[in-house]
mmCIF file of C-alpha atoms and ligand atoms in Angstrom:
data_model
loop_
_atom_site.group_PDB
_atom_site.id
_atom_site.type_symbol
_atom_site.label_atom_id
_atom_site.label_comp_id
_atom_site.label_asym_id
_atom_site.label_seq_id
_atom_site.Cartn_x
_atom_site.Cartn_y
_atom_site.Cartn_z
ATOM 1 C CA MET A 1 -16.032 5.215 -24.885
ATOM 2 C CA ALA A 2 -15.899 2.588 -27.630
ATOM 3 C CA GLN A 3 -12.981 0.655 -26.193
ATOM 4 C CA LYS A 4 -13.658 -1.412 -23.046
ATOM 5 C CA VAL A 5 -11.057 -0.297 -20.488
ATOM 6 C CA GLY A 6 -10.741 -0.976 -16.793
ATOM 7 C CA ILE A 7 -9.102 -3.033 -14.054
ATOM 8 C CA ASP A 8 -7.124 -5.912 -15.575
ATOM 9 C CA ALA A 9 -5.691 -7.087 -12.232
ATOM 10 C CA ILE A 10 -5.992 -5.949 -8.616
ATOM 11 C CA SER A 11 -4.169 -6.870 -5.419
ATOM 12 C CA PHE A 12 -3.775 -5.720 -1.851
ATOM 13 C CA TYR A 13 -1.296 -5.643 1.009
ATOM 14 C CA THR A 14 -1.480 -4.731 4.662
ATOM 15 C CA PRO A 15 1.422 -4.906 7.143
ATOM 16 C CA GLY A 16 2.091 -8.037 9.178
ATOM 17 C CA ALA A 17 0.740 -6.669 12.471
ATOM 18 C CA PHE A 18 -2.573 -5.396 13.802
ATOM 19 C CA LEU A 19 -4.078 -4.053 16.993
ATOM 20 C CA ASP A 20 -7.345 -5.597 18.136
ATOM 21 C CA LEU A 21 -9.721 -2.759 18.945
ATOM 22 C CA ALA A 22 -10.800 -4.539 22.147
ATOM 23 C CA VAL A 23 -7.239 -3.877 23.358
ATOM 24 C CA LEU A 24 -7.446 -0.203 22.345
ATOM 25 C CA ALA A 25 -10.894 0.172 23.973
ATOM 26 C CA LYS A 26 -9.581 -1.240 27.259
ATOM 27 C CA ALA A 27 -6.524 1.027 27.220
ATOM 28 C CA ARG A 28 -8.609 4.109 26.469
ATOM 29 C CA GLY A 29 -11.405 3.276 28.929
ATOM 30 C CA VAL A 30 -14.017 3.138 26.138
ATOM 31 C CA GLU A 31 -16.769 0.519 25.795
ATOM 32 C CA GLU A 32 -15.608 -2.081 23.258
ATOM 33 C CA ALA A 33 -19.067 -1.951 21.620
ATOM 34 C CA LYS A 34 -18.481 1.672 20.558
ATOM 35 C CA TYR A 35 -15.595 0.554 18.366
ATOM 36 C CA LYS A 36 -16.853 -2.874 17.299
ATOM 37 C CA VAL A 37 -20.566 -2.081 16.888
ATOM 38 C CA GLY A 38 -20.869 1.725 16.736
ATOM 39 C CA LEU A 39 -18.009 2.122 14.227
ATOM 40 C CA GLY A 40 -18.104 -1.508 13.016
ATOM 41 C CA GLN A 41 -14.328 -1.947 13.301
ATOM 42 C CA ASP A 42 -12.600 -5.022 14.666
ATOM 43 C CA LYS A 43 -8.863 -4.554 14.034
ATOM 44 C CA MET A 44 -6.481 -1.999 12.550
ATOM 45 C CA GLY A 45 -3.314 -2.685 10.566
ATOM 46 C CA ILE A 46 -0.185 -1.199 12.157
ATOM 47 C CA ILE A 47 2.835 -0.143 10.136
ATOM 48 C CA SER A 48 6.241 -1.503 11.173
ATOM 49 C CA PRO A 49 9.242 0.863 11.115
ATOM 50 C CA SER A 50 10.646 -1.353 8.317
ATOM 51 C CA GLU A 51 7.652 -0.542 6.091
ATOM 52 C CA ASP A 52 6.262 2.599 4.499
ATOM 53 C CA ILE A 53 4.026 3.611 1.593
ATOM 54 C CA VAL A 54 6.654 2.400 -0.912
ATOM 55 C CA THR A 55 7.164 -1.081 0.573
ATOM 56 C CA MET A 56 3.383 -1.552 0.915
ATOM 57 C CA GLY A 57 2.902 -0.435 -2.705
ATOM 58 C CA LEU A 58 5.629 -2.869 -3.805
ATOM 59 C CA GLU A 59 4.065 -5.761 -1.911
ATOM 60 C CA ALA A 60 0.642 -5.001 -3.407
ATOM 61 C CA ALA A 61 1.904 -4.574 -6.977
ATOM 62 C CA TYR A 62 4.592 -7.257 -7.178
ATOM 63 C CA ASP A 63 2.499 -10.275 -8.215
ATOM 64 C CA ILE A 64 0.267 -8.493 -10.705
ATOM 65 C CA VAL A 65 3.023 -6.663 -12.623
ATOM 66 C CA GLN A 66 4.984 -9.859 -13.364
ATOM 67 C CA GLY A 67 5.172 -10.230 -17.153
ATOM 68 C CA GLN A 68 3.415 -6.873 -17.690
ATOM 69 C CA GLN A 69 6.394 -4.540 -17.275
ATOM 70 C CA SER A 70 7.012 -3.926 -20.976
ATOM 71 C CA ALA A 71 3.443 -2.664 -21.542
ATOM 72 C CA ILE A 72 3.272 -0.373 -18.470
ATOM 73 C CA ASP A 73 4.335 3.179 -19.330
ATOM 74 C CA LEU A 74 2.362 5.099 -16.692
ATOM 75 C CA VAL A 75 2.480 4.749 -12.904
ATOM 76 C CA LEU A 76 0.127 6.863 -10.792
ATOM 77 C CA PHE A 77 0.849 6.580 -7.074
ATOM 78 C CA ALA A 78 -2.025 7.945 -4.983
ATOM 79 C CA THR A 79 -1.240 8.794 -1.379
ATOM 80 C CA GLU A 80 -1.923 11.288 1.366
ATOM 81 C CA SER A 81 0.931 9.854 3.451
ATOM 82 C CA GLY A 82 3.762 11.231 1.314
ATOM 83 C CA PHE A 83 7.198 11.624 2.889
ATOM 84 C CA ASP A 84 8.786 13.807 0.213
ATOM 85 C CA PHE A 85 7.501 17.026 -1.318
ATOM 86 C CA SER A 86 9.534 16.621 -4.488
ATOM 87 C CA LYS A 87 10.383 13.039 -5.394
ATOM 88 C CA ALA A 88 7.355 10.891 -6.210
ATOM 89 C CA ALA A 89 7.062 7.750 -4.067
ATOM 90 C CA GLY A 90 6.493 5.745 -7.253
ATOM 91 C CA ILE A 91 10.018 6.532 -8.461
ATOM 92 C CA TYR A 92 11.413 4.511 -5.540
ATOM 93 C CA LEU A 93 9.168 1.625 -6.493
ATOM 94 C CA HIS A 94 9.871 1.761 -10.238
ATOM 95 C CA PRO A 95 13.247 -0.114 -10.357
ATOM 96 C CA LEU A 96 12.194 -2.670 -7.733
ATOM 97 C CA LEU A 97 9.260 -3.709 -9.915
ATOM 98 C CA GLY A 98 11.506 -3.932 -12.984
ATOM 99 C CA LEU A 99 9.545 -1.268 -14.867
ATOM 100 C CA ASN A 100 10.742 0.318 -18.109
ATOM 101 C CA ALA A 101 12.745 3.539 -18.164
ATOM 102 C CA GLN A 102 10.181 4.720 -20.766
ATOM 103 C CA CYS A 103 7.559 5.144 -18.071
ATOM 104 C CA ARG A 104 5.904 8.252 -16.594
ATOM 105 C CA VAL A 105 5.714 8.105 -12.798
ATOM 106 C CA LEU A 106 3.657 10.625 -10.823
ATOM 107 C CA GLU A 107 2.366 10.995 -7.278
ATOM 108 C CA VAL A 108 -1.239 12.177 -7.034
ATOM 109 C CA LYS A 109 -2.944 13.694 -4.019
ATOM 110 C CA GLN A 110 -6.459 14.624 -2.944
ATOM 111 C CA ALA A 111 -7.115 12.967 0.406
ATOM 112 C CA CYS A 112 -8.832 9.577 -0.031
ATOM 113 C CA TYR A 113 -10.118 10.447 -3.520
ATOM 114 C CA ALA A 114 -6.784 10.524 -5.404
ATOM 115 C CA ALA A 115 -6.815 6.803 -6.275
ATOM 116 C CA THR A 116 -10.222 7.157 -7.945
ATOM 117 C CA GLY A 117 -9.065 10.263 -9.839
ATOM 118 C CA ALA A 118 -5.920 8.352 -10.877
ATOM 119 C CA LEU A 119 -7.978 5.343 -11.968
ATOM 120 C CA GLN A 120 -10.277 7.472 -14.131
ATOM 121 C CA LEU A 121 -7.321 9.348 -15.701
ATOM 122 C CA ALA A 122 -5.549 6.032 -16.357
ATOM 123 C CA VAL A 123 -8.699 4.643 -18.004
ATOM 124 C CA GLN A 124 -8.824 7.680 -20.303
ATOM 125 C CA TYR A 125 -5.103 7.311 -21.064
ATOM 126 C CA VAL A 126 -5.449 3.635 -21.982
ATOM 127 C CA SER A 127 -8.556 4.385 -24.055
ATOM 128 C CA LEU A 128 -6.364 6.623 -26.208
ATOM 129 C CA ASN A 129 -3.433 4.152 -26.132
ATOM 130 C CA PRO A 130 -5.063 0.704 -25.984
ATOM 131 C CA GLN A 131 -1.784 -1.163 -26.460
ATOM 132 C CA LYS A 132 -0.439 0.409 -23.228
ATOM 133 C CA LYS A 133 -1.137 -0.399 -19.583
ATOM 134 C CA ALA A 134 -1.080 1.796 -16.496
ATOM 135 C CA LEU A 135 -0.296 0.872 -12.917
ATOM 136 C CA VAL A 136 -2.375 2.672 -10.286
ATOM 137 C CA ILE A 137 -1.209 2.289 -6.700
ATOM 138 C CA SER A 138 -2.806 3.624 -3.569
ATOM 139 C CA SER A 139 -0.769 3.329 -0.403
ATOM 140 C CA ASP A 140 -1.483 5.044 2.885
ATOM 141 C CA ILE A 141 -0.878 5.050 6.608
ATOM 142 C CA ALA A 142 -3.836 6.411 8.572
ATOM 143 C CA TRP A 143 -2.190 7.820 11.725
ATOM 144 C CA TYR A 144 -4.141 10.294 13.867
ATOM 145 C CA GLY A 145 -2.042 10.153 17.053
ATOM 146 C CA PHE A 146 -2.557 8.643 20.485
ATOM 147 C CA LYS A 147 -5.747 9.456 22.423
ATOM 148 C CA THR A 148 -7.362 11.345 19.521
ATOM 149 C CA PRO A 149 -10.975 10.650 18.372
ATOM 150 C CA GLY A 150 -9.517 9.320 15.106
ATOM 151 C CA GLU A 151 -7.190 6.824 16.844
ATOM 152 C CA VAL A 152 -9.714 4.008 16.483
ATOM 153 C CA THR A 153 -10.086 4.674 12.737
ATOM 154 C CA GLN A 154 -6.418 4.099 11.844
ATOM 155 C CA GLY A 155 -4.969 1.456 9.524
ATOM 156 C CA ALA A 156 -2.334 0.878 6.858
ATOM 157 C CA GLY A 157 -2.352 -0.779 3.472
ATOM 158 C CA ALA A 158 -2.009 -0.575 -0.274
ATOM 159 C CA ILE A 159 -3.986 -1.522 -3.371
ATOM 160 C CA ALA A 160 -2.422 -1.999 -6.794
ATOM 161 C CA MET A 161 -4.386 -2.132 -10.053
ATOM 162 C CA ILE A 162 -3.324 -2.645 -13.642
ATOM 163 C CA ILE A 163 -5.467 -0.675 -16.069
ATOM 164 C CA ALA A 164 -5.779 -2.136 -19.558
ATOM 165 C CA ALA A 165 -8.020 -2.503 -22.600
ATOM 166 C CA ASN A 166 -10.335 -5.547 -22.530
ATOM 167 C CA PRO A 167 -9.720 -5.924 -18.787
ATOM 168 C CA LYS A 168 -10.109 -9.223 -16.961
ATOM 169 C CA VAL A 169 -11.534 -7.877 -13.674
ATOM 170 C CA ALA A 170 -13.929 -5.004 -14.422
ATOM 171 C CA VAL A 171 -14.730 -2.368 -17.030
ATOM 172 C CA VAL A 172 -14.663 1.081 -15.407
ATOM 173 C CA GLN A 173 -17.315 3.590 -16.489
ATOM 174 C CA PRO A 174 -16.936 7.383 -16.344
ATOM 175 C CA GLY A 175 -18.264 8.825 -13.077
ATOM 176 C CA GLN A 176 -20.367 11.676 -11.728
ATOM 177 C CA PHE A 177 -18.175 13.934 -9.593
ATOM 178 C CA TYR A 178 -18.500 16.993 -7.402
ATOM 179 C CA THR A 179 -15.904 19.254 -5.727
ATOM 180 C CA GLU A 180 -16.336 21.814 -2.970
ATOM 181 C CA SER A 181 -13.681 23.291 -0.643
ATOM 182 C CA ILE A 182 -14.529 22.221 2.940
ATOM 183 C CA PRO A 183 -12.177 22.314 5.983
ATOM 184 C CA ASP A 184 -13.095 18.832 7.283
ATOM 185 C CA PHE A 185 -9.681 17.139 7.033
ATOM 186 C CA TYR A 186 -6.247 18.318 5.911
ATOM 187 C CA ARG A 187 -2.616 17.836 6.927
ATOM 188 C CA PRO A 188 -0.748 21.130 6.706
ATOM 189 C CA LEU A 189 3.041 21.478 6.562
ATOM 190 C CA GLY A 190 4.532 20.971 10.001
ATOM 191 C CA SER A 191 1.766 18.663 11.207
ATOM 192 C CA GLU A 192 2.532 14.966 11.398
ATOM 193 C CA VAL A 193 -1.142 14.069 11.778
ATOM 194 C CA PRO A 194 -4.197 15.436 9.980
ATOM 195 C CA VAL A 195 -6.346 18.225 11.356
ATOM 196 C CA VAL A 196 -9.758 16.553 11.477
ATOM 197 C CA ASP A 197 -13.296 17.614 12.201
ATOM 198 C CA GLY A 198 -14.755 14.106 12.158
ATOM 199 C CA LYS A 199 -18.396 15.120 12.517
ATOM 200 C CA LEU A 200 -18.106 17.705 9.690
ATOM 201 C CA SER A 201 -16.389 15.048 7.575
ATOM 202 C CA ILE A 202 -19.261 12.601 8.052
ATOM 203 C CA ARG A 203 -21.810 15.321 7.183
ATOM 204 C CA THR A 204 -19.849 16.426 4.112
ATOM 205 C CA TYR A 205 -19.391 12.821 2.955
ATOM 206 C CA ARG A 206 -23.171 12.373 2.969
ATOM 207 C CA ASP A 207 -23.899 15.822 1.469
ATOM 208 C CA ILE A 208 -21.517 15.207 -1.434
ATOM 209 C CA PHE A 209 -22.819 11.665 -1.892
ATOM 210 C CA LYS A 210 -26.312 13.121 -2.350
ATOM 211 C CA LYS A 211 -24.987 15.295 -5.228
ATOM 212 C CA VAL A 212 -23.718 12.284 -7.219
ATOM 213 C CA MET A 213 -25.695 9.289 -5.941
ATOM 214 C CA PRO A 214 -27.619 7.066 -8.362
ATOM 215 C CA ASN A 215 -31.378 7.061 -8.677
ATOM 216 C CA LYS A 216 -31.653 3.372 -9.535
ATOM 217 C CA PRO A 217 -31.261 0.154 -7.534
ATOM 218 C CA TYR A 218 -27.917 -1.685 -7.233
ATOM 219 C CA GLU A 219 -27.284 -5.080 -5.692
ATOM 220 C CA TYR A 220 -23.839 -3.892 -4.564
ATOM 221 C CA ILE A 221 -22.427 -0.461 -3.880
ATOM 222 C CA CYS A 222 -18.913 -0.155 -2.438
ATOM 223 C CA PHE A 223 -18.375 2.950 -0.347
ATOM 224 C CA HIS A 224 -15.206 4.705 0.745
ATOM 225 C CA GLN A 225 -14.975 3.285 4.227
ATOM 226 C CA PRO A 226 -13.013 5.241 6.868
ATOM 227 C CA PHE A 227 -14.878 2.996 9.326
ATOM 228 C CA ALA A 228 -17.431 0.318 8.456
ATOM 229 C CA THR A 229 -20.628 2.006 9.651
ATOM 230 C CA MET A 230 -19.881 5.008 7.387
ATOM 231 C CA ALA A 231 -21.142 2.752 4.579
ATOM 232 C CA ASN A 232 -24.466 2.358 6.456
ATOM 233 C CA LYS A 233 -24.704 6.122 7.004
ATOM 234 C CA ALA A 234 -24.287 6.683 3.239
ATOM 235 C CA ASN A 235 -26.508 3.766 2.237
ATOM 236 C CA GLU A 236 -29.453 5.111 4.244
ATOM 237 C CA VAL A 237 -29.654 8.298 2.140
ATOM 238 C CA LEU A 238 -30.099 6.318 -1.110
ATOM 239 C CA PRO A 239 -33.551 6.198 -2.742
ATOM 240 C CA TYR A 240 -32.903 2.436 -3.232
ATOM 241 C CA PRO A 241 -30.608 1.315 -0.386
ATOM 242 C CA VAL A 242 -28.400 -1.737 -0.816
ATOM 243 C CA ALA A 243 -29.674 -4.829 1.057
ATOM 244 C CA GLU A 244 -27.943 -5.432 4.401
ATOM 245 C CA GLU A 245 -26.420 -8.823 3.402
ATOM 246 C CA PHE A 246 -24.640 -7.302 0.365
ATOM 247 C CA LEU A 247 -23.514 -4.224 2.299
ATOM 248 C CA THR A 248 -22.079 -6.543 4.962
ATOM 249 C CA GLU A 249 -19.989 -8.411 2.351
ATOM 250 C CA SER A 250 -18.498 -5.069 1.232
ATOM 251 C CA LYS A 251 -17.359 -4.201 4.782
ATOM 252 C CA ILE A 252 -15.601 -7.391 5.926
ATOM 253 C CA LEU A 253 -12.041 -6.585 4.810
ATOM 254 C CA GLY A 254 -12.172 -2.931 5.901
ATOM 255 C CA SER A 255 -13.350 -3.920 9.369
ATOM 256 C CA ILE A 256 -10.239 -6.088 9.960
ATOM 257 C CA VAL A 257 -7.699 -3.832 8.210
ATOM 258 C CA GLY A 258 -8.872 -0.345 9.228
ATOM 259 C CA ASN A 259 -8.829 2.812 7.191
ATOM 260 C CA ILE A 260 -6.323 2.686 4.345
ATOM 261 C CA TYR A 261 -7.461 6.068 2.975
ATOM 262 C CA ASN A 262 -7.050 5.937 -0.857
ATOM 263 C CA GLY A 263 -7.282 2.170 -1.015
ATOM 264 C CA SER A 264 -10.327 1.857 1.216
ATOM 265 C CA LEU A 265 -12.910 1.956 -1.600
ATOM 266 C CA PHE A 266 -11.012 -0.704 -3.569
ATOM 267 C CA LEU A 267 -10.577 -2.827 -0.444
ATOM 268 C CA SER A 268 -14.361 -2.793 -0.236
ATOM 269 C CA LEU A 269 -14.514 -4.027 -3.855
ATOM 270 C CA LEU A 270 -12.055 -6.826 -3.004
ATOM 271 C CA SER A 271 -14.200 -7.645 0.019
ATOM 272 C CA VAL A 272 -17.152 -8.192 -2.328
ATOM 273 C CA PHE A 273 -15.004 -10.310 -4.675
ATOM 274 C CA MET A 274 -13.854 -12.440 -1.732
ATOM 275 C CA HIS A 275 -17.167 -12.790 0.120
ATOM 276 C CA ALA A 276 -19.998 -12.711 -2.449
ATOM 277 C CA LYS A 277 -22.036 -15.907 -2.187
ATOM 278 C CA LYS A 278 -23.276 -15.762 -5.799
ATOM 279 C CA THR A 279 -21.357 -15.206 -9.011
ATOM 280 C CA LEU A 280 -20.530 -11.592 -9.822
ATOM 281 C CA ARG A 281 -19.973 -12.217 -13.540
ATOM 282 C CA GLY A 282 -21.630 -9.492 -15.598
ATOM 283 C CA LYS A 283 -22.833 -7.567 -12.533
ATOM 284 C CA THR A 284 -22.545 -3.801 -12.266
ATOM 285 C CA ILE A 285 -21.200 -2.615 -8.916
ATOM 286 C CA GLY A 286 -21.578 1.024 -7.849
ATOM 287 C CA MET A 287 -18.511 2.706 -6.329
ATOM 288 C CA PHE A 288 -18.577 5.854 -4.203
ATOM 289 C CA SER A 289 -15.276 7.611 -3.597
ATOM 290 C CA TYR A 290 -14.985 10.432 -1.079
ATOM 291 C CA GLY A 291 -11.887 12.514 -0.389
ATOM 292 C CA SER A 292 -12.132 15.076 2.379
ATOM 293 C CA GLY A 293 -11.535 18.603 1.449
ATOM 294 C CA SER A 294 -13.696 17.585 -0.598
ATOM 295 C CA ILE A 295 -14.439 15.567 -3.746
ATOM 296 C CA GLY A 296 -16.951 12.798 -4.286
ATOM 297 C CA GLU A 297 -17.340 10.575 -7.339
ATOM 298 C CA PHE A 298 -19.836 7.832 -8.101
ATOM 299 C CA PHE A 299 -19.011 5.410 -10.897
ATOM 300 C CA ASP A 300 -19.901 1.917 -12.083
ATOM 301 C CA VAL A 301 -17.661 -1.071 -12.645
ATOM 302 C CA THR A 302 -18.904 -4.044 -14.659
ATOM 303 C CA VAL A 303 -17.444 -7.341 -13.499
ATOM 304 C CA GLN A 304 -15.869 -9.469 -16.253
ATOM 305 C CA ASN A 305 -16.097 -13.237 -16.658
ATOM 306 C CA ASP A 306 -12.421 -13.903 -15.901
ATOM 307 C CA HIS A 307 -12.150 -11.721 -12.811
ATOM 308 C CA GLU A 308 -11.374 -14.615 -10.456
ATOM 309 C CA LYS A 309 -8.260 -15.543 -12.474
ATOM 310 C CA ALA A 310 -6.885 -11.969 -12.298
ATOM 311 C CA ILE A 311 -7.006 -11.514 -8.524
ATOM 312 C CA PRO A 312 -4.336 -13.279 -6.399
ATOM 313 C CA PHE A 313 -6.799 -14.411 -3.714
ATOM 314 C CA SER A 314 -4.450 -16.944 -2.114
ATOM 315 C CA ARG A 315 -1.723 -14.317 -1.640
ATOM 316 C CA ILE A 316 -4.255 -11.849 -0.160
ATOM 317 C CA ARG A 317 -5.573 -14.484 2.256
ATOM 318 C CA GLN A 318 -2.010 -15.402 3.218
ATOM 319 C CA VAL A 319 -1.138 -11.743 3.964
ATOM 320 C CA LEU A 320 -4.207 -11.495 6.227
ATOM 321 C CA ASP A 321 -3.691 -14.898 7.898
ATOM 322 C CA ASP A 322 -0.001 -14.241 8.599
ATOM 323 C CA ARG A 323 -0.667 -11.097 10.614
ATOM 324 C CA ARG A 324 0.104 -11.125 14.308
ATOM 325 C CA ALA A 325 -1.664 -9.258 17.103
ATOM 326 C CA LEU A 326 0.377 -6.554 18.814
ATOM 327 C CA SER A 327 0.150 -5.905 22.535
ATOM 328 C CA PHE A 328 -0.829 -2.385 23.505
ATOM 329 C CA GLY A 329 2.784 -1.681 24.558
ATOM 330 C CA GLU A 330 4.064 -2.815 21.162
ATOM 331 C CA TYR A 331 1.512 -0.587 19.390
ATOM 332 C CA GLU A 332 2.738 2.421 21.389
ATOM 333 C CA ARG A 333 6.381 1.555 20.746
ATOM 334 C CA TRP A 334 5.864 0.955 16.983
ATOM 335 C CA MET A 335 3.913 4.164 16.421
ATOM 336 C CA ASN A 336 6.368 6.199 18.497
ATOM 337 C CA GLU A 337 9.131 4.739 16.335
ATOM 338 C CA PHE A 338 7.133 5.560 13.159
ATOM 339 C CA SER A 339 6.752 9.121 14.381
ATOM 340 C CA THR A 340 10.496 9.412 15.130
ATOM 341 C CA LYS A 341 11.434 7.886 11.769
ATOM 342 C CA GLU A 342 9.248 10.273 9.765
ATOM 343 C CA ARG A 343 11.048 13.268 11.330
ATOM 344 C CA GLN A 344 14.617 12.040 10.662
ATOM 345 C CA LEU A 345 16.865 12.722 7.691
ATOM 346 C CA ASN A 346 19.104 9.837 8.780
ATOM 347 C CA TYR A 347 17.643 6.655 10.229
ATOM 348 C CA ALA A 348 18.656 2.989 10.337
ATOM 349 C CA VAL A 349 15.845 0.460 10.708
ATOM 350 C CA ASP A 350 16.454 -1.895 13.620
ATOM 351 C CA ALA A 351 16.671 -5.485 12.325
ATOM 352 C CA SER A 352 14.142 -6.605 14.970
ATOM 353 C CA TYR A 353 11.436 -4.766 12.988
ATOM 354 C CA ILE A 354 12.078 -6.718 9.761
ATOM 355 C CA SER A 355 9.914 -9.817 9.371
ATOM 356 C CA PRO A 356 11.047 -12.762 7.184
ATOM 357 C CA LYS A 357 7.625 -12.565 5.499
ATOM 358 C CA GLN A 358 8.347 -9.131 4.000
ATOM 359 C CA ARG A 359 9.422 -9.378 0.358
ATOM 360 C CA PHE A 360 10.515 -5.725 0.481
ATOM 361 C CA TYR A 361 11.680 -3.622 3.400
ATOM 362 C CA LEU A 362 13.061 -0.177 4.214
ATOM 363 C CA LYS A 363 16.693 -0.490 5.308
ATOM 364 C CA SER A 364 17.587 3.102 6.101
ATOM 365 C CA ILE A 365 17.092 6.774 5.387
ATOM 366 C CA GLU A 366 20.256 8.589 4.368
ATOM 367 C CA GLN A 367 20.149 12.362 3.975
ATOM 368 C CA GLY A 368 16.404 12.006 3.499
ATOM 369 C CA HIS A 369 16.756 9.471 0.681
ATOM 370 C CA ARG A 370 15.255 6.034 1.325
ATOM 371 C CA LEU A 371 17.040 2.730 0.747
ATOM 372 C CA TYR A 372 14.883 -0.307 0.053
ATOM 373 C CA VAL A 373 15.769 -3.978 -0.118
ATOM 374 C CA LYS A 374 14.111 -6.645 -2.262
ATOM 375 C CA ARG A 375 14.769 -10.121 -0.952
HETATM 376 N N1 COA B 1 -22.331 0.647 21.767
HETATM 377 C C1 COA B 1 -22.692 0.772 20.457
HETATM 378 N N2 COA B 1 -22.519 1.940 19.762
HETATM 379 C C2 COA B 1 -21.948 2.965 20.401
HETATM 380 C C3 COA B 1 -21.561 2.890 21.748
HETATM 381 C C4 COA B 1 -21.770 1.661 22.444
HETATM 382 N N3 COA B 1 -21.394 1.501 23.692
HETATM 383 N N4 COA B 1 -21.002 4.086 22.073
HETATM 384 C C5 COA B 1 -21.083 4.878 20.995
HETATM 385 N N5 COA B 1 -21.646 4.214 19.976
HETATM 386 C C6 COA B 1 -21.883 4.685 18.595
HETATM 387 C C7 COA B 1 -22.370 6.120 18.512
HETATM 388 O O1 COA B 1 -23.774 6.223 18.720
HETATM 389 C C8 COA B 1 -21.950 6.494 17.102
HETATM 390 O O2 COA B 1 -22.850 5.953 16.158
HETATM 391 P P1 COA B 1 -23.842 6.940 15.318
HETATM 392 O O3 COA B 1 -22.954 7.914 14.601
HETATM 393 O O4 COA B 1 -24.546 6.005 14.394
HETATM 394 O O5 COA B 1 -24.699 7.608 16.338
HETATM 395 C C9 COA B 1 -20.633 5.722 16.913
HETATM 396 O O6 COA B 1 -20.620 4.699 17.944
HETATM 397 C C10 COA B 1 -19.403 6.595 17.095
HETATM 398 O O7 COA B 1 -19.525 7.299 18.295
HETATM 399 P P2 COA B 1 -19.159 8.858 18.353
HETATM 400 O O8 COA B 1 -19.409 9.326 19.738
HETATM 401 O O9 COA B 1 -19.826 9.600 17.232
HETATM 402 O O10 COA B 1 -17.604 8.759 18.088
HETATM 403 P P3 COA B 1 -16.486 9.871 18.188
HETATM 404 O O11 COA B 1 -17.064 11.199 18.486
HETATM 405 O O12 COA B 1 -15.467 9.346 19.135
HETATM 406 O O13 COA B 1 -15.848 9.943 16.716
HETATM 407 C C11 COA B 1 -15.309 9.634 14.416
HETATM 408 C C12 COA B 1 -16.046 9.047 15.642
HETATM 409 C C13 COA B 1 -15.484 8.688 13.234
HETATM 410 C C14 COA B 1 -15.888 11.002 14.065
HETATM 411 C C15 COA B 1 -13.788 9.747 14.771
HETATM 412 O O14 COA B 1 -13.276 8.485 15.014
HETATM 413 C C16 COA B 1 -12.983 10.450 13.697
HETATM 414 O O15 COA B 1 -12.892 11.676 13.671
HETATM 415 N N6 COA B 1 -12.304 9.663 12.783
HETATM 416 C C17 COA B 1 -11.431 10.191 11.767
HETATM 417 C C18 COA B 1 -12.123 10.876 10.609
HETATM 418 C C19 COA B 1 -13.080 10.040 9.864
HETATM 419 O O16 COA B 1 -13.033 8.834 9.937
HETATM 420 N N7 COA B 1 -13.970 10.707 9.107
HETATM 421 C C20 COA B 1 -15.008 10.044 8.380
HETATM 422 C C21 COA B 1 -15.362 10.626 7.055
HETATM 423 S S1 COA B 1 -14.079 10.456 5.815
#
């Protein structure tokens, strides 16, 4: 690929509330160390009834699309938390971001891999059309249901990336990928939560990683991170494992946000950008994407000199700092409300669920169509 193409800007959003996993451990009669040490997770982001995959995508994308709208003619919205089998979630987001009418907007799905597939397709698209830019959004709500083994590995959040020629954040290289149909995780019609065989999923993740993993040393590799210690389980199969201190930097954000499915790999990249003690300029970071069902892809990103200017760090820190801890009762009430909302064709969001910090919120669902408000 002659043209340098990749991530020109990247940002992140997670809802304004979280559940501390010490609270969940106590309620479920589980040792706190299983969650905090065994799985390496500290907190999980909880979706408010006034938010969904569209509002999270809007919050993530808003800052980085300002001034870029006229160049963006492709939006790929990766999610496995879709609420409509026909209308793409990105179409709801399109007017609220002020995007052009001359813009293709698609929803893409393949478990937690779709964002990586979308990124690679967007890179190829921009390579052919270097004057254009693409917006890739991943937005997901990891909801497994109360008292399930997956309950501790929930979370919610979105990543937005602008893909452009001569990118400011990182050049994205083509990857090695591998697909095999495995029944480890899927969400069939009629099921609000995924059908999961967690142990099979962990085995398949590692098996597929072995098919595409590199045979050379890296200072940093970011892994798809359904829970933090999954990165350790993958790292230990490498011929040249990543040093513990660098792996730790890649897990910090995921451990306080939880699993955000498609965005989880890119949250790990942001974690490195936010916590690396030495400059990353010119460094090549390995990225391993895994989507149950299953696809794995390993690819390199090469960090560019101006990356710090193209990431809204202060906004990301503010989103994280502004979060409030939910009580266990609130968690139950919010997720019961989420579950009710997702089954209704008509629903009005109670004003008590709308925080003044939200720049976008869901107002209502009318005949299955969603109404959003931009403040
Ligand atoms: N102190 C420290 N560690 C403890 C502990 C304690 N008191 N109790 C248990 N642990 C460790 C276990 O040894 C295990 O670590 P190991 O795998 O390195 O041996 C870890 O905590 C998890 O315990 P485990 O009993 O395996 O958990 P589980 O059976 O409840 O399920 C998942 C864990 C991840 C399989 C489950 O949460 C799940 O299905 N999640 C959703 C799917 C998913 O995340 N898939 C991943 C691939 S995409």
